[in-house]
Coordinates of C-alpha atoms in Angstrom, one line a residue:
M1 CA -24.0 -2.4 14.4
R2 CA -24.1 1.3 15.0
C3 CA -22.9 3.3 17.8
Y4 CA -23.8 7.0 18.5
L5 CA -21.8 10.1 19.2
V6 CA -24.0 12.3 21.6
H7 CA -24.0 16.0 21.8
T8 CA -26.2 18.4 23.7
N9 CA -29.3 18.4 21.7
L10 CA -29.0 15.7 18.9
L11 CA -27.8 12.2 18.1
L12 CA -25.3 11.5 15.2
S13 CA -25.8 8.0 13.9
V14 CA -22.4 6.6 12.7
P15 CA -21.7 3.0 11.5
V16 CA -18.8 2.2 13.9
R17 CA -17.4 -0.5 11.6
Y18 CA -17.4 1.7 8.5
W19 CA -16.1 4.6 10.8
Q20 CA -13.3 2.7 12.2
D21 CA -12.1 1.7 8.6
F22 CA -12.2 5.4 7.6
Q23 CA -10.4 6.5 10.6
D24 CA -7.7 4.0 10.5
T25 CA -7.1 5.0 6.6
L26 CA -6.7 8.5 7.6
A27 CA -4.0 7.3 10.3
R28 CA -2.1 5.2 7.9
A29 CA -2.3 8.1 5.3
T30 CA -0.9 10.7 7.8
N31 CA 1.2 8.4 10.0
A32 CA -0.3 9.3 13.2
N33 CA -2.6 7.8 15.8
I34 CA -6.3 8.8 16.1
Y35 CA -8.8 8.3 18.9
I36 CA -12.2 9.7 19.3
F37 CA -14.4 10.4 22.4
D38 CA -18.1 11.0 22.5
A39 CA -19.3 14.2 24.2
N40 CA -19.5 12.6 27.6
G41 CA -15.7 11.6 27.3
A42 CA -16.5 7.9 26.7
P43 CA -14.4 6.1 24.0
F44 CA -16.0 6.0 20.7
S45 CA -13.4 4.4 18.4
R46 CA -10.1 2.6 19.3
F47 CA -6.6 3.7 18.6
S48 CA -6.1 3.3 14.9
L49 CA -2.3 2.4 15.1
P50 CA -0.8 -0.8 17.0
A51 CA -0.8 -0.5 20.8
E52 CA 2.9 -0.9 20.6
L53 CA 3.1 2.8 21.0
C54 CA 1.5 3.0 24.4
Q55 CA 2.9 -0.2 25.4
E56 CA 6.2 1.2 25.1
V57 CA 5.5 4.5 26.9
N58 CA 3.6 2.5 29.5
K59 CA 6.8 0.3 30.0
G60 CA 5.2 -2.8 28.7
G61 CA 2.0 -2.3 30.8
K62 CA -1.7 -2.5 29.9
L63 CA -2.7 -0.2 26.8
H64 CA -5.2 1.6 29.1
N65 CA -5.3 1.7 32.8
E66 CA -7.3 3.8 35.3
K67 CA -4.7 6.7 35.1
C68 CA -5.3 7.1 31.4
I69 CA -8.9 6.9 31.5
D70 CA -9.0 9.4 34.2
F71 CA -6.7 11.6 32.1
Y72 CA -8.6 11.5 28.9
K73 CA -12.0 12.2 30.9
L74 CA -10.5 15.1 32.5
A75 CA -9.0 16.5 29.3
C76 CA -12.2 16.1 27.5
G77 CA -14.1 17.8 30.3
S78 CA -11.8 20.9 30.3
L79 CA -11.1 21.2 26.9
E80 CA -12.3 24.5 25.3
E81 CA -11.3 24.1 21.5
K82 CA -8.1 22.5 21.0
D83 CA -4.9 22.2 23.3
M84 CA -1.7 20.2 23.3
L85 CA -1.6 17.7 26.2
T86 CA 0.8 15.2 27.8
C87 CA -0.3 12.1 28.9
P88 CA 0.4 10.6 32.4
Y89 CA 3.2 8.6 30.6
G90 CA 4.9 11.2 28.9
L91 CA 3.1 11.0 25.4
K92 CA 2.4 14.5 23.7
L93 CA -0.8 14.7 21.8
C94 CA -3.1 17.4 20.2
A95 CA -6.7 17.2 21.5
Y96 CA -9.6 18.9 19.6
R97 CA -13.3 19.5 20.5
L98 CA -15.5 18.3 17.4
G99 CA -18.5 20.2 16.3
S100 CA -19.3 23.8 16.5
H101 CA -19.6 26.3 19.5
A102 CA -23.3 25.5 19.4
Q103 CA -23.1 21.7 18.7
R104 CA -20.5 19.7 20.5
I105 CA -20.2 16.3 19.0
G106 CA -17.2 14.9 20.7
Y107 CA -13.5 15.1 21.4
L108 CA -10.5 14.1 19.0
M109 CA -7.1 13.1 20.4
V110 CA -4.1 12.8 17.7
A111 CA -0.8 11.2 18.8
P112 CA 2.4 10.5 17.0
S113 CA 2.8 7.2 15.4
R114 CA 5.9 6.6 17.2
H115 CA 7.1 7.4 20.6
T116 CA 8.8 10.9 20.4
T117 CA 9.1 13.6 23.0
L118 CA 8.6 16.3 20.1
V119 CA 11.6 18.1 21.6
E120 CA 12.7 19.7 18.5
R121 CA 10.6 22.8 17.5
E122 CA 10.4 22.0 13.7
E123 CA 9.1 18.5 14.7
E124 CA 6.5 19.7 17.1
I125 CA 5.3 22.2 14.4
A126 CA 5.0 19.6 11.9
F127 CA 3.2 17.2 14.2
I128 CA 0.7 20.1 15.2
T129 CA 0.2 20.9 11.4
K130 CA -0.6 17.2 10.8
A131 CA -3.0 16.9 13.7
H132 CA -4.9 20.0 12.5
N133 CA -5.4 18.6 9.1
I134 CA -6.7 15.5 10.4
Y135 CA -9.1 17.6 12.8
R136 CA -10.4 19.7 10.0
T137 CA -11.2 16.4 7.7
I138 CA -12.7 14.5 10.7
N139 CA -14.8 17.6 11.8
E140 CA -16.2 18.1 8.4
V141 CA -16.9 14.6 7.7
F142 CA -18.8 14.3 11.1
S143 CA -20.6 17.6 10.3
A144 CA -21.6 16.4 6.9
I145 CA -22.9 13.3 8.4
L146 CA -24.8 15.0 11.1
E147 CA -26.4 17.4 8.6
K148 CA -27.4 14.7 6.2
N149 CA -28.8 12.4 9.0
L150 CA -31.0 15.2 10.5
L151 CA -31.6 17.9 8.0
G152 CA -31.4 16.0 4.9
L153 CA -29.0 18.7 3.5
R154 CA -25.9 17.9 1.6
R155 CA -24.1 21.4 1.4
L156 CA -21.4 20.2 4.0
E157 CA -20.5 17.2 1.7
L158 CA -18.5 19.7 -0.3
N159 CA -16.7 20.6 2.6
S160 CA -15.8 17.2 3.8
I161 CA -14.9 16.3 0.0
Y162 CA -12.7 19.2 0.0
E163 CA -10.8 18.3 3.1
I164 CA -10.3 14.8 2.1
S165 CA -9.4 15.7 -1.5
R166 CA -6.6 18.0 0.0
L167 CA -5.2 15.0 2.2
M168 CA -5.5 12.6 -1.0
T169 CA -3.4 14.7 -3.3
S170 CA -0.6 14.7 -0.8
I171 CA -0.4 10.9 -0.6
V172 CA 2.0 9.1 -2.9
E173 CA 1.5 5.4 -1.9
L174 CA -1.1 4.0 -4.3
D175 CA -2.6 1.6 -1.6
R176 CA -3.2 4.5 0.9
V177 CA -4.9 6.6 -1.9
L178 CA -7.1 3.6 -2.7
E179 CA -8.0 3.1 0.7
L180 CA -8.8 6.7 1.3
I181 CA -11.2 7.1 -1.8
T182 CA -13.1 4.1 -1.0
N183 CA -13.6 4.3 2.7
S184 CA -14.3 8.1 2.5
L185 CA -17.0 7.5 0.0
I186 CA -18.7 4.7 2.0
I187 CA -18.6 7.2 5.0
I188 CA -19.9 10.3 3.3
Y189 CA -22.5 8.7 1.1
Q190 CA -23.3 5.8 3.3
A191 CA -22.9 3.7 0.2
D192 CA -23.5 -0.1 0.2
L193 CA -20.4 -0.6 -2.0
C194 CA -17.6 1.2 -3.7
F195 CA -15.1 0.0 -5.9
V196 CA -12.0 1.3 -7.9
G197 CA -10.6 -0.4 -11.0
L198 CA -7.1 0.6 -12.5
R199 CA -6.0 0.5 -16.0
E200 CA -3.4 -2.2 -16.8
G201 CA -2.6 -2.0 -20.4
D202 CA -5.8 -3.3 -22.4
K203 CA -7.9 -4.1 -19.3
I204 CA -9.5 -2.6 -16.0
K205 CA -8.4 -4.6 -13.0
V206 CA -10.2 -4.0 -9.6
A207 CA -7.7 -2.8 -7.1
Q208 CA -9.9 -2.0 -4.1
G209 CA -13.5 -2.8 -3.1
K210 CA -15.3 -1.7 0.1
G211 CA -18.8 -2.5 1.4
V212 CA -21.0 -5.4 0.7
N213 CA -19.0 -8.1 -1.3
G214 CA -16.6 -5.5 -2.0
S215 CA -13.5 -7.5 -1.3
Q216 CA -14.7 -10.3 -3.8
L217 CA -14.3 -7.8 -6.6
I218 CA -10.6 -7.3 -5.9
G219 CA -8.4 -8.8 -8.8
K220 CA -11.3 -9.1 -11.1
E221 CA -10.3 -8.0 -14.8
W222 CA -12.4 -6.4 -17.3
P223 CA -11.2 -5.9 -20.8
L224 CA -11.3 -2.4 -22.3
V225 CA -13.2 -3.8 -25.3
H226 CA -16.0 -5.2 -23.2
P227 CA -19.2 -3.7 -24.5
L228 CA -20.1 -2.1 -21.0
I229 CA -16.5 -0.9 -20.4
E230 CA -16.5 0.6 -23.8
R231 CA -19.8 2.4 -23.0
I232 CA -18.5 3.8 -19.7
F233 CA -15.3 5.3 -21.4
S234 CA -17.3 6.5 -24.2
K235 CA -18.0 9.7 -22.5
V236 CA -16.5 11.8 -19.6
E237 CA -19.8 11.9 -17.5
P238 CA -20.7 8.9 -15.2
S239 CA -22.9 6.0 -16.4
S240 CA -26.1 5.2 -14.2
L241 CA -26.5 1.4 -14.3
S242 CA -28.9 -1.0 -13.1
I243 CA -27.6 -4.1 -11.3
E244 CA -28.7 -6.4 -14.1
E245 CA -26.5 -4.4 -16.5
L246 CA -23.5 -4.7 -14.1
K247 CA -23.8 -8.5 -13.7
V248 CA -22.4 -8.9 -17.3
L249 CA -19.0 -8.1 -15.7
P250 CA -17.0 -10.9 -13.6
G251 CA -17.6 -10.4 -10.0
F252 CA -21.0 -8.9 -10.3
T253 CA -22.9 -12.2 -11.2
G254 CA -24.5 -13.2 -8.0
T255 CA -24.9 -9.4 -6.7
E256 CA -28.2 -8.0 -5.7
A257 CA -29.2 -4.5 -4.9
A258 CA -32.0 -3.3 -2.8
P259 CA -34.9 -1.4 -4.7
G260 CA -33.9 2.3 -4.8
T261 CA -30.4 1.8 -4.9
E262 CA -28.2 4.1 -7.4
I263 CA -25.3 2.5 -9.0
M264 CA -23.1 5.2 -10.7
V265 CA -19.6 4.1 -12.5
Y266 CA -17.2 7.1 -13.1
P267 CA -14.5 7.0 -15.9
L268 CA -11.3 8.3 -14.5
W269 CA -9.7 10.4 -17.0
T270 CA -6.5 12.8 -16.8
A271 CA -4.6 14.4 -19.3
L272 CA -2.5 10.9 -19.6
G273 CA -5.7 9.3 -20.7
I274 CA -7.8 6.6 -18.9
V275 CA -6.5 5.8 -15.4
G276 CA -9.5 3.7 -14.3
L277 CA -13.1 3.7 -13.1
L278 CA -15.0 4.1 -9.8
G279 CA -18.1 2.5 -8.9
I280 CA -20.6 3.5 -6.1
A281 CA -23.8 1.9 -5.1
A282 CA -25.8 4.3 -2.7
P283 CA -29.2 3.3 -1.1
V284 CA -30.8 6.6 -2.2
S285 CA -30.3 8.8 -5.2
L286 CA -27.4 11.4 -4.8
G287 CA -29.5 13.9 -6.7
D288 CA -27.9 16.8 -8.8
S289 CA -26.1 18.4 -5.9
G290 CA -24.8 15.1 -4.5
S291 CA -23.5 13.9 -8.1
K292 CA -21.9 17.4 -8.7
N293 CA -20.0 17.0 -5.5
L294 CA -18.9 13.5 -6.2
Q295 CA -17.7 14.6 -9.6
I296 CA -15.5 17.0 -7.9
Y297 CA -14.1 14.3 -5.8
I298 CA -13.8 12.0 -8.6
N299 CA -11.4 14.5 -10.4
F300 CA -9.3 14.8 -7.4
A301 CA -9.2 11.1 -7.1
A302 CA -8.2 10.4 -10.8
V303 CA -5.3 13.1 -10.2
A304 CA -4.3 11.3 -7.2
L305 CA -4.5 7.8 -8.6
A306 CA -2.5 8.9 -11.7
N307 CA 0.1 10.3 -9.4
A308 CA 0.5 7.3 -7.3
T309 CA 0.4 5.0 -10.3
L310 CA 3.4 6.8 -11.7
I311 CA 5.4 7.2 -8.7
R312 CA 4.9 3.3 -8.1
R313 CA 5.9 2.6 -11.8
L314 CA 9.1 4.6 -11.3
E315 CA 9.9 3.1 -7.9
R316 CA 9.8 -0.3 -9.6
E317 CA 11.9 0.7 -12.5
A318 CA 14.3 1.9 -9.9
E319 CA 14.6 -1.2 -8.3
T320 CA 14.5 -3.7 -10.9
D321 CA 16.9 -4.3 -14.2
Y322 CA 15.1 -3.2 -17.3
L323 CA 16.6 -6.0 -19.5
T324 CA 15.6 -9.1 -17.1
G325 CA 13.1 -7.8 -14.7
F326 CA 15.0 -9.1 -11.9
L327 CA 16.1 -6.6 -8.9
N328 CA 19.2 -4.6 -9.7
R329 CA 22.6 -4.5 -7.6
R330 CA 21.7 -1.4 -5.6
V331 CA 18.5 -3.1 -4.1
L332 CA 20.2 -6.5 -3.6
R333 CA 22.2 -5.3 -0.9
D334 CA 19.2 -4.0 1.2
V335 CA 17.4 -7.2 0.5
L336 CA 20.2 -9.5 1.3
A337 CA 20.9 -7.6 4.6
A338 CA 17.2 -8.1 5.6
E339 CA 17.3 -11.9 4.6
L340 CA 20.4 -12.1 6.8
Q341 CA 18.8 -10.5 9.9
R342 CA 15.5 -12.5 9.4
A343 CA 17.4 -15.9 9.1
A344 CA 19.6 -14.8 12.3
R345 CA 16.5 -14.0 14.1
Y346 CA 14.5 -17.1 13.3
G347 CA 17.3 -19.5 13.3
Y348 CA 16.8 -20.7 9.6
H349 CA 19.2 -21.7 6.7
M350 CA 20.0 -19.3 3.8
S351 CA 22.3 -19.6 0.9
V352 CA 23.4 -17.6 -2.0
I353 CA 24.3 -18.7 -5.8
F354 CA 26.8 -16.4 -7.7
M355 CA 26.5 -17.1 -11.3
D356 CA 28.6 -15.9 -14.2
I357 CA 27.8 -16.5 -17.8
D358 CA 31.0 -18.1 -19.5
D359 CA 32.9 -16.1 -22.3
F360 CA 30.1 -13.6 -22.6
K361 CA 32.3 -10.8 -23.5
A362 CA 33.7 -12.7 -26.4
Y363 CA 30.0 -13.6 -27.4
N364 CA 28.9 -10.0 -27.3
D365 CA 32.1 -8.9 -29.4
T366 CA 31.3 -11.5 -32.0
F367 CA 27.7 -11.5 -32.3
G368 CA 26.8 -7.9 -31.3
H369 CA 25.1 -6.6 -28.1
L370 CA 21.6 -7.3 -29.3
A371 CA 22.3 -10.9 -29.4
G372 CA 24.1 -10.6 -26.1
D373 CA 20.9 -9.1 -24.6
V374 CA 19.0 -11.9 -25.8
V375 CA 21.2 -14.5 -24.0
L376 CA 20.9 -12.3 -21.0
Q377 CA 16.9 -12.2 -21.0
K378 CA 16.8 -15.9 -22.0
T379 CA 19.1 -16.8 -19.0
A380 CA 16.9 -14.7 -16.7
E381 CA 14.0 -16.9 -17.8
L382 CA 15.7 -20.1 -17.1
I383 CA 16.9 -19.0 -13.7
K384 CA 13.2 -18.1 -13.0
N385 CA 12.0 -21.3 -14.0
S386 CA 14.5 -23.1 -11.9
I387 CA 13.8 -21.5 -8.4
R388 CA 11.0 -21.1 -6.2
T389 CA 8.6 -17.9 -5.9
T390 CA 10.1 -17.2 -2.4
D391 CA 13.7 -17.3 -4.0
I392 CA 14.9 -13.9 -4.8
A393 CA 17.0 -13.1 -8.0
C394 CA 19.2 -10.3 -9.1
R395 CA 21.2 -9.1 -12.0
Y396 CA 24.4 -8.1 -10.1
G397 CA 25.9 -6.4 -13.1
G398 CA 27.0 -7.3 -16.8
E399 CA 26.5 -11.2 -17.1
E400 CA 26.6 -11.7 -13.3
F401 CA 23.5 -12.9 -11.4
I402 CA 23.0 -13.5 -7.6
I403 CA 20.0 -16.0 -6.2
I404 CA 19.1 -15.6 -2.7
L405 CA 17.4 -19.0 -1.4
P406 CA 15.8 -18.3 2.1
G407 CA 15.5 -21.4 4.4
T408 CA 17.9 -23.5 2.0
K409 CA 21.2 -25.4 3.2
G410 CA 24.1 -25.1 1.0
G411 CA 23.8 -28.8 -0.2
D412 CA 20.1 -28.0 -1.4
A413 CA 21.3 -24.8 -2.8
A414 CA 23.8 -26.7 -5.0
K415 CA 21.2 -28.9 -6.3
V416 CA 19.3 -25.8 -7.6
A417 CA 22.5 -24.4 -8.8
E418 CA 23.1 -27.5 -10.9
R419 CA 19.5 -27.4 -12.2
I420 CA 20.1 -23.9 -13.5
R421 CA 23.5 -24.8 -15.0
K422 CA 21.8 -27.7 -16.8
S423 CA 19.1 -25.9 -18.2
I424 CA 21.6 -23.1 -19.6
E425 CA 23.8 -25.6 -21.0
T426 CA 20.9 -27.3 -22.9
Y427 CA 19.1 -24.3 -24.1
P428 CA 19.4 -23.9 -28.0
F429 CA 20.8 -20.4 -27.8
P430 CA 21.4 -18.7 -31.3
H431 CA 25.0 -18.7 -32.8
R432 CA 26.5 -21.0 -30.2
R433 CA 26.1 -23.1 -27.0
I434 CA 26.1 -20.9 -23.7
T435 CA 27.3 -22.2 -20.5
A436 CA 27.7 -20.7 -17.0
S437 CA 29.8 -21.1 -13.8
L438 CA 28.2 -21.1 -10.3
G439 CA 29.3 -20.7 -6.8
V440 CA 27.3 -21.5 -3.8
A441 CA 27.6 -20.4 -0.2
Q442 CA 25.6 -20.8 2.8
A443 CA 25.4 -18.0 5.3
K444 CA 27.1 -18.3 8.7
K445 CA 26.5 -16.7 11.9
N446 CA 27.7 -13.3 11.8
D447 CA 28.0 -13.2 8.1
S448 CA 27.6 -9.6 6.5
V449 CA 26.4 -8.8 2.9
D450 CA 30.1 -8.5 1.8
S451 CA 31.4 -11.6 3.6
L452 CA 28.6 -13.7 2.1
L453 CA 28.9 -12.4 -1.3
A454 CA 32.8 -12.8 -1.2
R455 CA 32.6 -16.5 -0.3
A456 CA 29.9 -17.2 -3.2
D457 CA 32.1 -15.1 -5.7
Q458 CA 35.2 -17.1 -4.6
A459 CA 33.4 -20.4 -5.2
C460 CA 32.2 -19.0 -8.4
Y461 CA 36.0 -18.4 -9.4
Q462 CA 37.0 -21.8 -8.5
A463 CA 34.3 -23.1 -10.8
K464 CA 35.7 -21.0 -13.4
E465 CA 39.4 -22.6 -12.6
R466 CA 37.9 -25.9 -12.9
G467 CA 37.2 -25.2 -16.7
K468 CA 33.9 -23.3 -16.4
N469 CA 30.5 -24.9 -16.8
H470 CA 31.0 -26.0 -13.3
L471 CA 29.4 -25.1 -10.0
C472 CA 31.4 -25.2 -6.8
L473 CA 30.1 -25.2 -3.0
D474 CA 32.1 -23.1 -0.5
P475 CA 33.5 -25.4 1.9
S476 CA 33.8 -23.4 5.0

């Protein structure tokens, strides 16, 4: 399906499905709501973010009503270049005219992602700056599409690539960077397919795919030693491939390409080494100019992906215990608080297991910390093998572990605890047998993180009092 933005003399043809994806990606990347009208003031795209914002402003009424439509038509009709407006329901937004003085394409509205009155001057300036960046990006992309569609020129590709690259390098969330890269390339080059694979150890794993059958590529893995992958990374320039050459990679077996389709695969290099690769299939040749422009974009994309990947790794390391891979104590409190709220909201049961390895200090003192680390790692593995994927395990500190079991009554949690106890007791640890004491508590109405953990801890203490290698269920 195609829709058309109309201006005074010319028609701008834009695939609405791809445009909405691109617009939504920009909205998520910038945490702003975006809406576009054509030159006659009629809606071109829908709001990018959920309708809760307007429903909230609208006091629970419909997203759009006659008052809203009249307001936007009037605003578009009287807008010179840009303005800051307040809708009939009090929502502040920035309005821009798209196109040039000679060629009016349409109108852009940018609103906050949440209901705010922007009363603080600093908050208002920050929002205006964000809205202006969005305007520059959208205006350049529309202009590039217009010029390419009607005049066959690609000069403005560079401008739109510059604007998107500027936004891209300011985003740290990996998923949003991937979305912005693929959606923007689909729009700028009207590509049939775009995919990004990220390096994970000794393989490339496809993290994002857009366009024809793009989603089917996500998750496919290609070894770095695969002859085609080795060939792609044997140089810094892109490789031009035929569809027959690409079919040797998992995910492309049944893929076909129309005659004239140009398939380019770019290796993503940074100073840190291989980040991944980016592939694009366009219905017409990019030409020398288009290829050079795209190479500039690819260079920005490689840096943005490297930054986002590094930040994601640091965030994960900050949340997990390096020895066991479980969540650490700091994150546990937030996770447990969220699970308590969810259980209370939806009315389901939830239980917690508090586990302590018996006489671990004596084991450490006798056999050394390295041997103690082996016990902790193996114990974590035994716990992981005894619980569901929906359960959440945490190293609480030292030799203490917490397991959160959503949707589980205390009695059923005790069965899980007993399974863990037995698996530890019977595992052939080096040096001597290892046992653990466990306490189980079921969450009660109005339980806090501290009160629930305190009851589970007390039950574990009772298990110790009974001679260790026991489990106790909190009776309250």
